[in-house]
Amino acid sequence: MDRIEKMIRDAKPPEGPLGERAKADLARILATAPPSAPDHSVRAQQVSRRWTWTVAAAAVFAILITTITFSRSDVAIAATPPMVSITSAATEAAAALQEARDVAASQADLSSRSEIVTQWWALSSQVDSNNTVSTSAIHPRRRITTTGVHGILAYTDYVGQPYDIRGNPVHDDSLPAAGTDLDTVTVDPDQRVFSAEPPSNAAEFGNYLAEALEPYSSSPTVNSFEAINALLSERILTPAQNAALAEHLASLPDIELLGAGTDRLGRSVMVFSAPVEADHQALLMLATDTGRVAAAETIYVGTQRTDIRSPAVIAYTAWEAP
């Protein structure tokens, strides 16, 4: 069974039926899943895996697992990462993004580097026969992606350091030690989402994103956040391209600036949000010292789930390098 398919199936508790929309989404995703992959306890070279499916399904998966209806009121609360603390800012989103554009344009060009390093995590609530949620700690992954002239070539996932709901490190005997190599995925050229070079002109950036990853939302910001997350998982941008990205964000009619904060890697960031859709809100964080995207998070803000608190972080990606 493929990793994401297993996570999706495991997200369904033994009791508590799926809604009609969740059933349809789940059936559609599993029907297009790639062939079975080896268990992650053993390193496996996976050639020609459907990277495009993985990128697209990852966002759908984060939404899908939170549309599951947990009908039992005594379900335990799953561990989720602490929310990023945000201090409100006096400026508007467009002004803050124009400032980020100028900062990004002045940075050193790192696009010739060949590695993208990220930390990522997504919630998978697992309820056993005793009605206990087994997700008692947060188990992040560290991903090292190798890139070439035309974008992503491969990536390797490693076990990250587990931590509790307060952000304190914990020891989990059920997992391999932090730093253990889980698997390597090779991405063929025709599997890249963003095979074309990103534009340095902000006016072209929206079309560039939409042509590579088809928009699904009525919100321009929701679509842009999702596409930018995928883009930065495949490519290292030049200063001019990062500046164009920031200016594109500034042009979005429904983007909001929540304020200033510190991301999960301890960096000072400005936190921007997309409109709430289906009880979820996407956040994008730009580092104040570089003007580049530093992190992306998905927050559950609904009232229907009983296995997690609300609001709760259900997925995040933080870019370590370059």
GROMACS .gro file of C-alpha atoms in nm:
model
  322
    1MET     CA    1   0.000   0.000   0.000
    2ASP     CA    2   0.133   0.345  -0.089
    3ARG     CA    3   0.230   0.577   0.200
    4ILE     CA    4  -0.032   0.842   0.135
    5GLU     CA    5  -0.302   0.583   0.068
    6LYS     CA    6  -0.216   0.419   0.401
    7MET     CA    7  -0.231   0.754   0.581
    8ILE     CA    8  -0.568   0.831   0.428
    9ARG     CA    9  -0.708   0.491   0.518
   10ASP     CA   10  -0.561   0.511   0.870
   11ALA     CA   11  -0.723   0.850   0.921
   12LYS     CA   12  -1.066   0.684   0.927
   13PRO     CA   13  -1.159   0.571   1.283
   14PRO     CA   14  -1.341   0.242   1.343
   15GLU     CA   15  -1.663   0.430   1.415
   16GLY     CA   16  -1.788   0.756   1.271
   17PRO     CA   17  -1.901   0.752   0.907
   18LEU     CA   18  -1.764   0.965   0.628
   19GLY     CA   19  -1.983   1.236   0.485
   20GLU     CA   20  -2.086   1.209   0.121
   21ARG     CA   21  -1.828   1.465   0.007
   22ALA     CA   22  -1.549   1.290   0.196
   23LYS     CA   23  -1.652   0.951   0.051
   24ALA     CA   24  -1.639   1.088  -0.302
   25ASP     CA   25  -1.303   1.261  -0.247
   26LEU     CA   26  -1.152   0.953  -0.085
   27ALA     CA   27  -1.270   0.725  -0.366
   28ARG     CA   28  -1.134   0.963  -0.630
   29ILE     CA   29  -0.793   0.993  -0.465
   30LEU     CA   30  -0.748   0.622  -0.398
   31ALA     CA   31  -0.860   0.540  -0.752
   32THR     CA   32  -0.572   0.746  -0.891
   33ALA     CA   33  -0.312   0.635  -0.637
   34PRO     CA   34   0.023   0.510  -0.765
   35PRO     CA   35   0.129   0.145  -0.744
   36SER     CA   36   0.212  -0.002  -0.405
   37ALA     CA   37   0.543   0.105  -0.255
   38PRO     CA   38   0.765  -0.075  -0.002
   39ASP     CA   39   0.715  -0.020   0.370
   40HIS     CA   40   0.895   0.287   0.502
   41SER     CA   41   1.080   0.092   0.768
   42VAL     CA   42   1.316  -0.014   0.490
   43ARG     CA   43   1.485   0.231   0.255
   44ALA     CA   44   1.349   0.187  -0.095
   45GLN     CA   45   1.455   0.336  -0.425
   46GLN     CA   46   1.131   0.428  -0.598
   47VAL     CA   47   1.180   0.515  -0.961
   48SER     CA   48   0.912   0.685  -1.172
   49ARG     CA   49   0.675   0.729  -0.882
   50ARG     CA   50   0.390   0.966  -0.951
   51TRP     CA   51   0.538   1.285  -0.802
   52THR     CA   52   0.264   1.492  -0.961
   53TRP     CA   53   0.001   1.284  -0.782
   54THR     CA   54   0.194   1.315  -0.454
   55VAL     CA   55   0.209   1.694  -0.474
   56ALA     CA   56  -0.157   1.735  -0.567
   57ALA     CA   57  -0.285   1.473  -0.326
   58ALA     CA   58  -0.088   1.607  -0.033
   59ALA     CA   59  -0.300   1.921  -0.024
   60VAL     CA   60  -0.622   1.726  -0.078
   61PHE     CA   61  -0.518   1.477   0.189
   62ALA     CA   62  -0.469   1.750   0.448
   63ILE     CA   63  -0.821   1.872   0.376
   64LEU     CA   64  -0.977   1.528   0.341
   65ILE     CA   65  -0.869   1.387   0.675
   66THR     CA   66  -1.037   1.676   0.847
   67THR     CA   67  -1.370   1.627   0.671
   68ILE     CA   68  -1.410   1.292   0.847
   69THR     CA   69  -1.694   1.305   1.098
   70PHE     CA   70  -1.598   1.181   1.443
   71SER     CA   71  -1.936   1.090   1.592
   72ARG     CA   72  -1.820   0.971   1.933
   73SER     CA   73  -1.797   1.242   2.196
   74ASP     CA   74  -1.542   1.055   2.410
   75VAL     CA   75  -1.266   1.036   2.149
   76ALA     CA   76  -0.931   1.146   2.292
   77ILE     CA   77  -0.757   1.457   2.164
   78ALA     CA   78  -0.476   1.398   1.914
   79ALA     CA   79  -0.147   1.581   1.949
   80THR     CA   80  -0.103   1.875   1.713
   81PRO     CA   81   0.182   2.129   1.695
   82PRO     CA   82   0.155   2.450   1.895
   83MET     CA   83   0.005   2.740   1.704
   84VAL     CA   84   0.246   3.007   1.586
   85SER     CA   85   0.215   3.314   1.807
   86ILE     CA   86   0.125   3.618   1.597
   87THR     CA   87   0.142   3.986   1.689
   88SER     CA   88  -0.087   4.208   1.485
   89ALA     CA   89   0.075   4.455   1.247
   90ALA     CA   90  -0.035   4.807   1.162
   91THR     CA   91   0.045   4.776   0.792
   92GLU     CA   92  -0.168   4.629   0.514
   93ALA     CA   93  -0.086   4.303   0.335
   94ALA     CA   94   0.002   4.472   0.005
   95ALA     CA   95   0.245   4.714   0.169
   96ALA     CA   96   0.414   4.437   0.367
   97LEU     CA   97   0.451   4.228   0.053
   98GLN     CA   98   0.592   4.517  -0.147
   99GLU     CA   99   0.853   4.555   0.126
  100ALA     CA  100   0.923   4.179   0.108
  101ARG     CA  101   0.963   4.216  -0.269
  102ASP     CA  102   1.235   4.477  -0.224
  103VAL     CA  103   1.415   4.270   0.038
  104ALA     CA  104   1.398   3.956  -0.177
  105ALA     CA  105   1.537   4.138  -0.479
  106SER     CA  106   1.845   4.242  -0.280
  107GLN     CA  107   1.942   3.892  -0.164
  108ALA     CA  108   2.225   3.677  -0.292
  109ASP     CA  109   2.134   3.442  -0.577
  110LEU     CA  110   2.106   3.087  -0.440
  111SER     CA  111   1.942   2.934  -0.746
  112SER     CA  112   2.258   2.748  -0.851
  113ARG     CA  113   2.244   2.536  -0.536
  114SER     CA  114   2.119   2.181  -0.573
  115GLU     CA  115   1.937   2.105  -0.245
  116ILE     CA  116   1.608   2.212  -0.091
  117VAL     CA  117   1.576   2.115   0.275
  118THR     CA  118   1.235   2.117   0.443
  119GLN     CA  119   1.066   1.997   0.758
  120TRP     CA  120   0.708   1.880   0.710
  121TRP     CA  121   0.424   1.717   0.901
  122ALA     CA  122   0.057   1.631   0.843
  123LEU     CA  123  -0.199   1.505   1.093
  124SER     CA  124  -0.317   1.145   1.068
  125SER     CA  125  -0.559   1.066   1.352
  126GLN     CA  126  -0.570   0.697   1.432
  127VAL     CA  127  -0.837   0.573   1.675
  128ASP     CA  128  -0.799   0.219   1.810
  129SER     CA  129  -1.065  -0.025   1.935
  130ASN     CA  130  -1.042   0.125   2.284
  131ASN     CA  131  -1.136   0.465   2.143
  132THR     CA  132  -0.788   0.602   2.206
  133VAL     CA  133  -0.616   0.836   1.963
  134SER     CA  134  -0.269   0.695   1.899
  135THR     CA  135  -0.135   1.026   1.768
  136SER     CA  136   0.007   1.130   2.106
  137ALA     CA  137   0.313   1.310   1.968
  138ILE     CA  138   0.405   1.503   1.656
  139HIS     CA  139   0.634   1.307   1.423
  140PRO     CA  140   0.781   1.543   1.162
  141ARG     CA  141   0.987   1.446   0.860
  142ARG     CA  142   1.297   1.614   0.721
  143ARG     CA  143   1.315   1.612   0.342
  144ILE     CA  144   1.620   1.678   0.127
  145THR     CA  145   1.531   1.745  -0.234
  146THR     CA  146   1.794   1.746  -0.508
  147THR     CA  147   1.738   1.979  -0.801
  148GLY     CA  148   1.886   2.045  -1.143
  149VAL     CA  149   1.854   2.310  -1.409
  150HIS     CA  150   1.493   2.214  -1.479
  151GLY     CA  151   1.380   2.156  -1.122
  152ILE     CA  152   1.335   1.858  -0.893
  153LEU     CA  153   1.531   1.537  -0.956
  154ALA     CA  154   1.467   1.333  -0.640
  155TYR     CA  155   1.398   1.363  -0.269
  156THR     CA  156   1.479   1.166   0.045
  157ASP     CA  157   1.274   1.169   0.365
  158TYR     CA  158   1.430   1.126   0.707
  159VAL     CA  159   1.275   1.072   1.049
  160GLY     CA  160   1.249   1.404   1.233
  161GLN     CA  161   1.265   1.472   1.606
  162PRO     CA  162   0.924   1.394   1.765
  163TYR     CA  163   0.783   1.655   2.001
  164ASP     CA  164   0.479   1.711   2.220
  165ILE     CA  165   0.200   1.966   2.198
  166ARG     CA  166   0.418   2.225   2.374
  167GLY     CA  167   0.701   2.178   2.126
  168ASN     CA  168   0.925   1.984   2.368
  169PRO     CA  169   1.128   1.693   2.223
  170VAL     CA  170   1.005   1.344   2.318
  171HIS     CA  171   1.144   0.992   2.277
  172ASP     CA  172   0.925   0.752   2.080
  173ASP     CA  173   1.032   0.386   2.081
  174SER     CA  174   0.781   0.308   1.807
  175LEU     CA  175   0.981   0.504   1.549
  176PRO     CA  176   1.333   0.476   1.410
  177ALA     CA  177   1.579   0.726   1.554
  178ALA     CA  178   1.573   1.084   1.429
  179GLY     CA  179   1.780   1.110   1.113
  180THR     CA  180   1.696   0.759   0.991
  181ASP     CA  181   1.665   0.746   0.612
  182LEU     CA  182   1.310   0.644   0.522
  183ASP     CA  183   1.308   0.639   0.144
  184THR     CA  184   1.423   0.806  -0.174
  185VAL     CA  185   1.192   0.898  -0.460
  186THR     CA  186   1.325   0.971  -0.809
  187VAL     CA  187   1.119   1.220  -1.009
  188ASP     CA  188   1.118   1.175  -1.385
  189PRO     CA  189   1.115   1.488  -1.605
  190ASP     CA  190   0.754   1.433  -1.715
  191GLN     CA  191   0.643   1.410  -1.352
  192ARG     CA  192   0.756   1.759  -1.256
  193VAL     CA  193   0.474   2.001  -1.186
  194PHE     CA  194   0.682   2.311  -1.260
  195SER     CA  195   0.899   2.214  -1.557
  196ALA     CA  196   0.908   2.566  -1.700
  197GLU     CA  197   1.131   2.839  -1.562
  198PRO     CA  198   0.944   3.072  -1.321
  199PRO     CA  199   0.892   3.429  -1.445
  200SER     CA  200   1.073   3.732  -1.309
  201ASN     CA  201   0.775   3.949  -1.398
  202ALA     CA  202   0.505   3.965  -1.131
  203ALA     CA  203   0.234   4.015  -1.394
  204GLU     CA  204   0.311   3.670  -1.536
  205PHE     CA  205   0.334   3.485  -1.206
  206GLY     CA  206  -0.034   3.411  -1.156
  207ASN     CA  207  -0.073   3.252  -1.499
  208TYR     CA  208   0.250   3.057  -1.448
  209LEU     CA  209   0.116   2.902  -1.127
  210ALA     CA  210  -0.228   2.829  -1.274
  211GLU     CA  211  -0.090   2.666  -1.587
  212ALA     CA  212   0.125   2.427  -1.385
  213LEU     CA  213  -0.125   2.342  -1.109
  214GLU     CA  214  -0.489   2.383  -1.205
  215PRO     CA  215  -0.681   2.611  -0.964
  216TYR     CA  216  -0.968   2.446  -0.775
  217SER     CA  217  -1.085   2.723  -0.542
  218SER     CA  218  -1.282   3.040  -0.603
  219SER     CA  219  -1.018   3.220  -0.394
  220PRO     CA  220  -0.710   3.344  -0.582
  221THR     CA  221  -0.511   3.336  -0.258
  222VAL     CA  222  -0.603   2.975  -0.176
  223ASN     CA  223  -0.492   2.870  -0.525
  224SER     CA  224  -0.170   3.072  -0.512
  225PHE     CA  225  -0.071   2.944  -0.168
  226GLU     CA  226  -0.115   2.582  -0.279
  227ALA     CA  227   0.077   2.634  -0.603
  228ILE     CA  228   0.359   2.826  -0.431
  229ASN     CA  229   0.400   2.544  -0.180
  230ALA     CA  230   0.441   2.299  -0.469
  231LEU     CA  231   0.669   2.531  -0.665
  232LEU     CA  232   0.911   2.581  -0.377
  233SER     CA  233   0.920   2.206  -0.323
  234GLU     CA  234   1.059   2.168  -0.676
  235ARG     CA  235   1.265   2.476  -0.753
  236ILE     CA  236   1.509   2.725  -0.601
  237LEU     CA  237   1.416   3.074  -0.718
  238THR     CA  238   1.643   3.361  -0.815
  239PRO     CA  239   1.615   3.693  -0.628
  240ALA     CA  240   1.417   3.839  -0.920
  241GLN     CA  241   1.178   3.542  -0.917
  242ASN     CA  242   1.130   3.565  -0.540
  243ALA     CA  243   1.059   3.935  -0.579
  244ALA     CA  244   0.803   3.861  -0.852
  245LEU     CA  245   0.640   3.600  -0.627
  246ALA     CA  246   0.603   3.854  -0.344
  247GLU     CA  247   0.461   4.116  -0.580
  248HIS     CA  248   0.216   3.860  -0.718
  249LEU     CA  249   0.095   3.791  -0.365
  250ALA     CA  250   0.055   4.166  -0.311
  251SER     CA  251  -0.183   4.179  -0.608
  252LEU     CA  252  -0.423   3.917  -0.470
  253PRO     CA  253  -0.757   4.070  -0.371
  254ASP     CA  254  -0.833   3.838  -0.078
  255ILE     CA  255  -0.496   3.796   0.094
  256GLU     CA  256  -0.470   3.918   0.453
  257LEU     CA  257  -0.178   4.000   0.681
  258LEU     CA  258  -0.230   3.844   1.024
  259GLY     CA  259   0.084   3.998   1.168
  260ALA     CA  260   0.441   3.919   1.274
  261GLY     CA  261   0.552   3.595   1.433
  262THR     CA  262   0.825   3.336   1.473
  263ASP     CA  263   0.809   3.021   1.263
  264ARG     CA  264   0.892   2.665   1.374
  265LEU     CA  265   1.258   2.713   1.288
  266GLY     CA  266   1.286   3.026   1.502
  267ARG     CA  267   1.282   3.281   1.221
  268SER     CA  268   1.107   3.616   1.225
  269VAL     CA  269   0.823   3.607   0.972
  270MET     CA  270   0.523   3.798   0.846
  271VAL     CA  271   0.217   3.571   0.845
  272PHE     CA  272  -0.034   3.597   0.559
  273SER     CA  273  -0.364   3.412   0.535
  274ALA     CA  274  -0.607   3.295   0.271
  275PRO     CA  275  -0.985   3.296   0.326
  276VAL     CA  276  -1.129   3.012   0.532
  277GLU     CA  277  -1.265   2.732   0.312
  278ALA     CA  278  -1.445   2.419   0.440
  279ASP     CA  279  -1.326   2.487   0.797
  280HIS     CA  280  -0.962   2.530   0.693
  281GLN     CA  281  -0.730   2.827   0.658
  282ALA     CA  282  -0.400   2.830   0.470
  283LEU     CA  283  -0.113   3.042   0.600
  284LEU     CA  284   0.202   3.154   0.418
  285MET     CA  285   0.497   3.299   0.609
  286LEU     CA  286   0.764   3.520   0.457
  287ALA     CA  287   1.095   3.573   0.639
  288THR     CA  288   1.151   3.939   0.727
  289ASP     CA  289   1.528   3.921   0.665
  290THR     CA  290   1.512   3.762   0.318
  291GLY     CA  291   1.165   3.838   0.181
  292ARG     CA  292   1.137   3.472   0.081
  293VAL     CA  293   0.872   3.217   0.174
  294ALA     CA  294   0.984   3.045   0.494
  295ALA     CA  295   0.686   2.826   0.584
  296ALA     CA  296   0.332   2.722   0.494
  297GLU     CA  297   0.068   2.587   0.734
  298THR     CA  298  -0.290   2.460   0.724
  299ILE     CA  299  -0.514   2.536   1.022
  300TYR     CA  300  -0.840   2.362   1.111
  301VAL     CA  301  -1.085   2.623   1.241
  302GLY     CA  302  -1.409   2.423   1.240
  303THR     CA  303  -1.631   2.294   1.519
  304GLN     CA  304  -1.727   1.945   1.397
  305ARG     CA  305  -1.418   1.744   1.489
  306THR     CA  306  -1.385   1.591   1.834
  307ASP     CA  307  -1.039   1.437   1.793
  308ILE     CA  308  -0.854   1.770   1.780
  309ARG     CA  309  -0.898   2.111   1.931
  310SER     CA  310  -0.992   2.413   1.723
  311PRO     CA  311  -0.803   2.598   1.598
  312ALA     CA  312  -0.535   2.336   1.533
  313VAL     CA  313  -0.239   2.302   1.297
  314ILE     CA  314  -0.303   1.999   1.076
  315ALA     CA  315  -0.011   2.035   0.830
  316TYR     CA  316   0.299   2.244   0.782
  317THR     CA  317   0.612   2.279   0.570
  318ALA     CA  318   0.913   2.484   0.679
  319TRP     CA  319   1.197   2.552   0.435
  320GLU     CA  320   1.539   2.518   0.602
  321ALA     CA  321   1.758   2.573   0.297
  322PRO     CA  322   1.870   2.718   0.074
   0.00000   0.00000   0.00000
